[in-house]
XYZ file of C-alpha atoms in Angstrom:
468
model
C 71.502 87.294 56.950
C 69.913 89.034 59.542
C 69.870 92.497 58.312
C 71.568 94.128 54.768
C 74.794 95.283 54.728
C 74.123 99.344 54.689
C 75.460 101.102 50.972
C 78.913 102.456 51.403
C 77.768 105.972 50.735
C 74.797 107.198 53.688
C 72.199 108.965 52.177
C 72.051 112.438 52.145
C 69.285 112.777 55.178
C 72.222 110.391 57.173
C 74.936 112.498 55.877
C 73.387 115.885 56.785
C 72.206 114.480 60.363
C 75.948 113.524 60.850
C 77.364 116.645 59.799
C 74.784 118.172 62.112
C 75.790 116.258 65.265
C 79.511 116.667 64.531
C 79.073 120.401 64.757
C 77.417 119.724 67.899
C 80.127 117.616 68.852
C 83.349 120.382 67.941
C 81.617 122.957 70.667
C 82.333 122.379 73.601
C 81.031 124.919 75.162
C 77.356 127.375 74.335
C 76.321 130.684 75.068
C 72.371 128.838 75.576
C 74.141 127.498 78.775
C 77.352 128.047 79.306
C 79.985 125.417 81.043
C 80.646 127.795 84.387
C 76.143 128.059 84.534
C 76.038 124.420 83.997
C 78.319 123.905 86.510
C 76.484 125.750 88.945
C 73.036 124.669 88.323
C 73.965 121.067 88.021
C 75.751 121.508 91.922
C 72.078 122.901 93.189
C 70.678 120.470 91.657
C 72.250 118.065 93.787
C 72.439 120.077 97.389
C 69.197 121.714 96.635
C 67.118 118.738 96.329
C 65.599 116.508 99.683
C 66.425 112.595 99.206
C 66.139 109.734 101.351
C 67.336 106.443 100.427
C 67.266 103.978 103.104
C 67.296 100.390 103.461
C 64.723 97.986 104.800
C 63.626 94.528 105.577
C 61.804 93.128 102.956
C 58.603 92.924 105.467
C 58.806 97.136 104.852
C 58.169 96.848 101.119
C 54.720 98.682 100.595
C 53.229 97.101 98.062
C 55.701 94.244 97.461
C 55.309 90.982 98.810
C 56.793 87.223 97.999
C 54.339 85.021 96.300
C 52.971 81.775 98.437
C 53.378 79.221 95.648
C 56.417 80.370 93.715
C 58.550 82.855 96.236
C 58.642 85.577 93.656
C 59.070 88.824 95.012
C 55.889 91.034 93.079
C 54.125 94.303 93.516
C 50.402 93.931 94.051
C 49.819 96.140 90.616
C 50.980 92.849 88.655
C 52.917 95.917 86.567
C 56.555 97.356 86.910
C 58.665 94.201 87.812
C 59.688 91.164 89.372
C 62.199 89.100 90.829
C 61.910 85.683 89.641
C 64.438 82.374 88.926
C 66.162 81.774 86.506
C 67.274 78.152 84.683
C 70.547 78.766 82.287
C 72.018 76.147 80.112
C 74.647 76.527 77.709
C 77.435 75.047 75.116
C 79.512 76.234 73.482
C 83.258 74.938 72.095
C 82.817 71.807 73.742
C 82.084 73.012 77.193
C 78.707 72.875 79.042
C 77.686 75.055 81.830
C 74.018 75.313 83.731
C 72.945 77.220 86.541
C 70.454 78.979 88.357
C 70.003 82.657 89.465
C 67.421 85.047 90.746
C 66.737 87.666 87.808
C 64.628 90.668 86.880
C 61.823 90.502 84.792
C 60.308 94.011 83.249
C 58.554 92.609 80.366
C 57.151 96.284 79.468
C 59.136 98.575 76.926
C 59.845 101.953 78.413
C 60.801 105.021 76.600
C 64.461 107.014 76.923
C 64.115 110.177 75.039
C 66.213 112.790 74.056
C 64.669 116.057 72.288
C 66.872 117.999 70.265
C 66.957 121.755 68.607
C 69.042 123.697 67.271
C 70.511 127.178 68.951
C 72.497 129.641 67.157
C 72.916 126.716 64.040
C 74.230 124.017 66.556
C 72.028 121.440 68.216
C 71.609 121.242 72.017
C 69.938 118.184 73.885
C 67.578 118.655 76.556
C 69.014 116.838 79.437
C 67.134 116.075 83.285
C 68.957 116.562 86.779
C 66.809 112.929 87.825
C 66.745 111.422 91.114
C 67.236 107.746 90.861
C 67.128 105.683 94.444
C 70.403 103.715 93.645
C 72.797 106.251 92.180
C 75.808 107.181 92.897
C 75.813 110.637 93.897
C 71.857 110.665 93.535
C 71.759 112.877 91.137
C 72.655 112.544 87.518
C 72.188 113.913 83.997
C 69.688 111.719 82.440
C 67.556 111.738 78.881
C 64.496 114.258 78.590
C 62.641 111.110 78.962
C 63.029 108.286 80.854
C 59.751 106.096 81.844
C 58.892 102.897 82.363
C 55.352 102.352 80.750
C 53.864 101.703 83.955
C 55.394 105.172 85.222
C 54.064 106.905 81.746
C 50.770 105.608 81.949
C 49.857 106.242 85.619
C 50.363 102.850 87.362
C 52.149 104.640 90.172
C 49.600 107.401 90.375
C 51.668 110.490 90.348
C 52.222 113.252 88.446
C 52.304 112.800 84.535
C 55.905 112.361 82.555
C 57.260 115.977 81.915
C 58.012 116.269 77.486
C 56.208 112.834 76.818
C 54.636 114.182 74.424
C 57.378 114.937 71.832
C 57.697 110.768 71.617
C 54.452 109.545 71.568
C 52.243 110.069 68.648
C 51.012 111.973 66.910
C 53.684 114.348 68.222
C 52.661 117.575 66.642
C 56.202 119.517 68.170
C 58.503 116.789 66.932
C 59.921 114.736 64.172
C 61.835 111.799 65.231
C 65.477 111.552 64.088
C 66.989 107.967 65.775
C 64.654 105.350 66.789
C 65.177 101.643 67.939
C 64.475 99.211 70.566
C 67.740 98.195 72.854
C 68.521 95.888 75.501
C 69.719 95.975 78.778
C 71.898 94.110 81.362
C 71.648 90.480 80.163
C 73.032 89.658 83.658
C 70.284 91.287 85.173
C 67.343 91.325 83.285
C 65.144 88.765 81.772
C 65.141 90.287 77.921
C 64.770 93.166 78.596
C 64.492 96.619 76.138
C 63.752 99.865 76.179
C 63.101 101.980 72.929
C 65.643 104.299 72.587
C 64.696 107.689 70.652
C 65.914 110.547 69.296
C 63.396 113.355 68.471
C 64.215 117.146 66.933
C 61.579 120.115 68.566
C 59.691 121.924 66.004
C 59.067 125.431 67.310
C 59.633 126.606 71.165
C 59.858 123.870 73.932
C 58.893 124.963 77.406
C 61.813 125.041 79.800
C 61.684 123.715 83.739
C 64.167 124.107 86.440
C 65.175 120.511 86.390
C 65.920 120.589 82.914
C 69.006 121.971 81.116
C 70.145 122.936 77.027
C 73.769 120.997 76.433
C 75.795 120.717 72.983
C 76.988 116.932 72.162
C 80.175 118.658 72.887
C 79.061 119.276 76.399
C 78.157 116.005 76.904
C 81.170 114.523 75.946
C 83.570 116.806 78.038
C 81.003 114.895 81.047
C 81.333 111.432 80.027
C 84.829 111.568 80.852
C 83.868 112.375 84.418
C 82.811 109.941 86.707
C 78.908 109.307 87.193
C 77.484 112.787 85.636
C 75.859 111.329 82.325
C 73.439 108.240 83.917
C 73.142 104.870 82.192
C 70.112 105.610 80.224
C 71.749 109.501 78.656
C 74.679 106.708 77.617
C 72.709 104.701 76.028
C 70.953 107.277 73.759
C 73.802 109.272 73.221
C 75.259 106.172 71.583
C 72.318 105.890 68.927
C 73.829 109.814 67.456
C 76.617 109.763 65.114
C 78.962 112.445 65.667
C 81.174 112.109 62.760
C 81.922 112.399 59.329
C 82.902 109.603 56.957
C 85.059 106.928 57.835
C 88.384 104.766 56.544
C 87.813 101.314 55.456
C 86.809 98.235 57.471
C 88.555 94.730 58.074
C 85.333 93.106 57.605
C 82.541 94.370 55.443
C 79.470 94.681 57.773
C 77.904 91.449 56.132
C 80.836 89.612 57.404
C 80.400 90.716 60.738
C 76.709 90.073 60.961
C 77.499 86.510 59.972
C 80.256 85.997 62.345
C 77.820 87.167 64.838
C 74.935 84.942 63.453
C 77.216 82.200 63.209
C 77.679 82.013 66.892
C 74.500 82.566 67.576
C 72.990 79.328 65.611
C 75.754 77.031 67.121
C 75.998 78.175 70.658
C 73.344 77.136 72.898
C 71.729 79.439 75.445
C 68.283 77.572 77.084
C 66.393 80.055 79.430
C 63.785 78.737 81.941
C 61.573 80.447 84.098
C 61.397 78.854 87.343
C 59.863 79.839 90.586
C 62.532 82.191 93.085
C 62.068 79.554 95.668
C 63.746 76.962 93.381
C 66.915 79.135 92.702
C 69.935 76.676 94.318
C 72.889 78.312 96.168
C 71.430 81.536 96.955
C 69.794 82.364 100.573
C 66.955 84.508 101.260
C 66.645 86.284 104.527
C 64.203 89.029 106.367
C 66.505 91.941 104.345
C 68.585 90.473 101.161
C 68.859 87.800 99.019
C 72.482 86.757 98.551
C 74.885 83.848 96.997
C 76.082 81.713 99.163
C 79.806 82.676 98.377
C 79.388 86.156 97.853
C 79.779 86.206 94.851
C 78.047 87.818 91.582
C 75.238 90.213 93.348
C 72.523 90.863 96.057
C 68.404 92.174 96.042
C 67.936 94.101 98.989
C 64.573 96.586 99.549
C 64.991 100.261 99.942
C 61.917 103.194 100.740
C 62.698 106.396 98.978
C 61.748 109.971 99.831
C 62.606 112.550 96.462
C 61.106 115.509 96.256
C 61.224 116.225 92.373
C 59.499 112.588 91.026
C 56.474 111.904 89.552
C 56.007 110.264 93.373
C 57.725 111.806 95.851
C 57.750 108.281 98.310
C 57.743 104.833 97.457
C 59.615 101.857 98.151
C 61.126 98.719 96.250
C 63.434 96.297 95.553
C 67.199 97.060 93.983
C 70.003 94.741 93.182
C 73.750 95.356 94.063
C 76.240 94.165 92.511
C 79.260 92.345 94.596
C 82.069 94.538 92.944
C 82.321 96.814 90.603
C 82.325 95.637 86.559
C 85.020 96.404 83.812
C 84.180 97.301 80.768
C 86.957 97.617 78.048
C 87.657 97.542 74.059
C 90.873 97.053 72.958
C 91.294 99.382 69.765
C 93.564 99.080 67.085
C 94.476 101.092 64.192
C 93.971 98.763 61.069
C 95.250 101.048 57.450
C 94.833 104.038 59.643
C 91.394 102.997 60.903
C 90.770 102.897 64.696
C 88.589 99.388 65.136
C 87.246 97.700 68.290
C 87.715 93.790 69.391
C 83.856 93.045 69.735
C 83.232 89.447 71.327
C 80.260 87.902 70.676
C 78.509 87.628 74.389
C 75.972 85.772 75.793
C 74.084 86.162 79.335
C 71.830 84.522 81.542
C 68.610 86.919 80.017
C 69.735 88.076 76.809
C 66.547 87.993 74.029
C 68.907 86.595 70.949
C 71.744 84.208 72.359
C 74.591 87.261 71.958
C 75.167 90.206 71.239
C 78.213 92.036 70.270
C 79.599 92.992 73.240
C 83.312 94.812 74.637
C 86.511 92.983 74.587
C 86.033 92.335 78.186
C 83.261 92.556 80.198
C 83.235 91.243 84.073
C 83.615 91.620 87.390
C 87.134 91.512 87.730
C 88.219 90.679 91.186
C 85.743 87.328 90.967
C 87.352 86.791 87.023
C 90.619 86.782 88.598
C 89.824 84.265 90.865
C 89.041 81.397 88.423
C 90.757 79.002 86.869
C 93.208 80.223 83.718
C 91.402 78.401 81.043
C 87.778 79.771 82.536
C 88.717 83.787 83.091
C 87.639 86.282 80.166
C 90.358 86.295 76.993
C 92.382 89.425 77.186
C 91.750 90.324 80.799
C 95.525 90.487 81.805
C 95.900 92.475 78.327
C 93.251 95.141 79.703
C 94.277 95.084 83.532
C 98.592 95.057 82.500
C 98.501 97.625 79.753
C 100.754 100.854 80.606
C 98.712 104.724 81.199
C 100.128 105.408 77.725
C 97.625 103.112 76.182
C 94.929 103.557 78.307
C 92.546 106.206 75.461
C 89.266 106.619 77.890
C 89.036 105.706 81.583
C 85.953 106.471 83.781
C 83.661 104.669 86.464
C 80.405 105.003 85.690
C 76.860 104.302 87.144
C 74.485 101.753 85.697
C 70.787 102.319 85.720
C 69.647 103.444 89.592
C 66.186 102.702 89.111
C 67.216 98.855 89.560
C 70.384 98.864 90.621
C 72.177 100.227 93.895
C 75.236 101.981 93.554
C 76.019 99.828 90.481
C 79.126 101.450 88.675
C 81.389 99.849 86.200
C 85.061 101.212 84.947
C 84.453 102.020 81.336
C 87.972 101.606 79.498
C 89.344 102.042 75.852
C 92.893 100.795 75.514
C 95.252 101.121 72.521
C 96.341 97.691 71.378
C 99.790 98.280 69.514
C 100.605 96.839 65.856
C 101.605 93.254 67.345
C 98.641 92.750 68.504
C 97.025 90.004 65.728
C 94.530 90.788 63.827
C 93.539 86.887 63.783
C 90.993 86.348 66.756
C 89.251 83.829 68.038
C 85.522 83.135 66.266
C 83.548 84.513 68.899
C 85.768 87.845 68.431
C 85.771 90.309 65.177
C 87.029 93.561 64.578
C 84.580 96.443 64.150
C 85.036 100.153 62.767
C 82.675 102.682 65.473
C 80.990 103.313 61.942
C 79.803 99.586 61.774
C 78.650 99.491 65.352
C 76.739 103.158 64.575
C 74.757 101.165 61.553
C 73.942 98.133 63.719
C 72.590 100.417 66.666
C 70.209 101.440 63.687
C 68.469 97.733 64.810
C 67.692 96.086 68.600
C 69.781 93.615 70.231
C 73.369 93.505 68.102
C 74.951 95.364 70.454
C 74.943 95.012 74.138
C 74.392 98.539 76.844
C 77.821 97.832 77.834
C 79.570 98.534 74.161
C 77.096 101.364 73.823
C 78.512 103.285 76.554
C 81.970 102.665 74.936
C 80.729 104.203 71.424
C 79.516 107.477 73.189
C 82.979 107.148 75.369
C 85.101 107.006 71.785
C 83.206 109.286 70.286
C 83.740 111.837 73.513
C 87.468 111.220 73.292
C 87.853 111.852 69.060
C 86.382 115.201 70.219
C 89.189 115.892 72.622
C 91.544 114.860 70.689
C 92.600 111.265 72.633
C 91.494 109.304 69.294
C 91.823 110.868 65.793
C 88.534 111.240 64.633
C 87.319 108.781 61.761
């Protein structure tokens, strides 16, 4: 087993946490900064700040060039990242499948940090207004911290990481509540994680312009807005639980683990590095990388004037993705208990062969286009279903410090009573409680689903889902 099945009763320092962020999580609005004062700073933030984000041939690239001998595309630090190939090979039910791609490899653990104290008895995050080169809109809400180590430890040579020290130790102003390591865009990245933390100020924290005081609440009321709260807020807002108690599972969380483990000991998933030059069916030109039908997603170069960075100019490579992604759970209430179809996924760079991931997860126009038996189960469930089902809908941005204008449409969609509760082996059915426990631990559950907790969690506290 990989991990113990948690006690059914959380221990008093979980219970008390909980009861703290569901507090948080009821107001929805705070005199420390109120929605309308929000509303205004957050629409400065994004007139009053100078960005440039312009693309280039890859011949423009300070400090980037393709190797000689293998084609990767490297900066001349050796540190931040690199595009390299990729060699996939998998089984799985009888079917084999290998190909090749161009990927991202960030071997270095960053840090996305959120400090938290307490105002007037409720807790308030500390959220940025950040800059990232391939966002939509820019500018977005993002953790207090959000580094690469090369960016926290000077690589880049500018200006040092504003609140580091509240995550690093020995932390003298902070005591950390939430701490694990998580992955990333399997897709995309070459196993890649980032540790994401949770810490609680002790005493006064110094405020900055750039920086803002929000209840969960808050935070919620954004999510259902369309790419305000950036990838990396998601993900760490997904690591707090914002309720109290919960109905009984399908599955005890043993089960689920070894459904999950199950698939991941009998499906096969063989990574190889390879040099970018060897990648076949992609084609390199003076300005992108590209598949040769279009397909799946594109590295292009960009150079990148912002004036509130730790470096205020800088250039480097992003990938786009050819459409937009869906993202979706289908819920059902199971003896009163709202519980999510998890499938257990597997992509090109993921570190443990799957991860629990949403009911669907693709790019939708190209899923369409394939064959019946090859397309994702329960797309036309997703795509068909009537408004009345539909619980959560909203586009949002994936991470812009890699990605340009990467957005995916995050959905949560009622599956009625005739909807069987018998799935197929690489599905199971999961309380939000039982994802909450796994998020405890690094790489159970995929960036995609974690986006989906915080979106469930933001629509309890409007009222779309009755809270657990």
């Amino acid at each position: 087993m990989p991990i113990s099945a948690p006690s059914a009763a959380p221990s008093p320092t979980t219970a008390y946490l909980a009861q703290r962020f569901a507090l948080s999580a009821r107001t929805h609005d705070s005199a420390v900064t109120p929605n309308a004062e929000f509303r205004r700073w957050f629409t400065a933030q994004r007139r009053a700040k100078r960005y440039d984000v312009r693309r280039v041939p890859f011949s423009e690239l300070a400090g980037w060039h393709f190797q000689s001998d293998t084609g990767n595309l490297v900066h001349r630090s050796g540190r931040f990242f690199s595009i390299e190939g990729l060699h996939v090979r998998t089984s799985w039910e009888g079917r084999e499948s290998s190909w090749t791609q161009p990927i991202i490899n960030q071997p270095e653990i960053g840090v996305l940090g959120i400090v938290v104290k307490e105002f007037d008895g409720v807790l308030h995050c500390l959220m940025q207004a950040k800059m990232e080169p391939g966002n939509i809109d820019t500018v977005q809400l993002s953790p207090t911290v959000q580094a690469t180590r090369s960016n926290y430890t000077g690589v880049h040579g500018g200006s040092a990481v504003r609140y580091l020290e509240y995550f690093v130790t020995p932390r003298p102003g902070s005591r950390v509540l939430f701490d694990s390591l998580q992955s990333e865009q399997g897709s995309w990245f070459l196993r890649k994680r980032n540790r994401n933390v949770v810490v609680e100020a002790v005493g006064e924290v110094p405020g900055h312009e750039d920086f803002v005081w929000l209840t969960l609440g808050q935070l919620y009321g954004l999510l259902h807005e369309d790419n305000v709260l950036n990838m990396d807020a998601r993900t760490v807002l997904s690591q707090i639980p914002s309720h109290v108690g919960a109905g009984m599972p399908l599955h005890p969380l043993r089960e689920v683990l070894t459904r999950l483990t199950e698939v991941r000991s009998r499906r096969e998933l063989v990574q190889r590095s390879i040099p970018l030059a060897d990648v076949a069916h992609w084609r390199r030109t003076g300005d992108e990388i590209a598949h040769e039908n279009g397909h799946h997603f594109t590295l292009i170069a960009a150079d990148i004037r912002a004036t509130n960075r730790e470096v205020t100019h800088w250039s480097q490579p992003l990938l786009a993705p050819a459409e937009q992604g869906l993202a979706a759970f289908l819920v059902r209430r199971i003896e009163g208990v709202p519980h999510l179809l998890a499938c257990a996924r597997s992509e090109a760079g993921v570190l443990n062969v799957a991860e629990l991931a949403p009911t669907v997860q693709c790019q939708p126009q190209h899923a369409r286009s394939l064959p019946a038996g090859m397309r994702p189960r329960y797309l036309d469930v997703v795509l068909d279903a009537p408004w009345e089902r539909i619980l959560f809908d909203s586009v949002q941005s994936e991470e812009g410090g890699r990605f340009h204008r990467a957005d995916t449409r995050y959905l949560l969609v009622e599956a009625g009573e005739e909807f069987p509760l018998e799935v197929p082996e690489d599905f199971v059915w999961v309380t939000e409680q039982q994802l909450g426990d796994l998020l405890l631990h690094g790489n159970y559950v995929n960036i995609e689903a974690r986006t989906l907790i915080a979106a469930l969690r933001a629509s309890e506290a409007v009222g779309a889902v009755p809270a657990l």
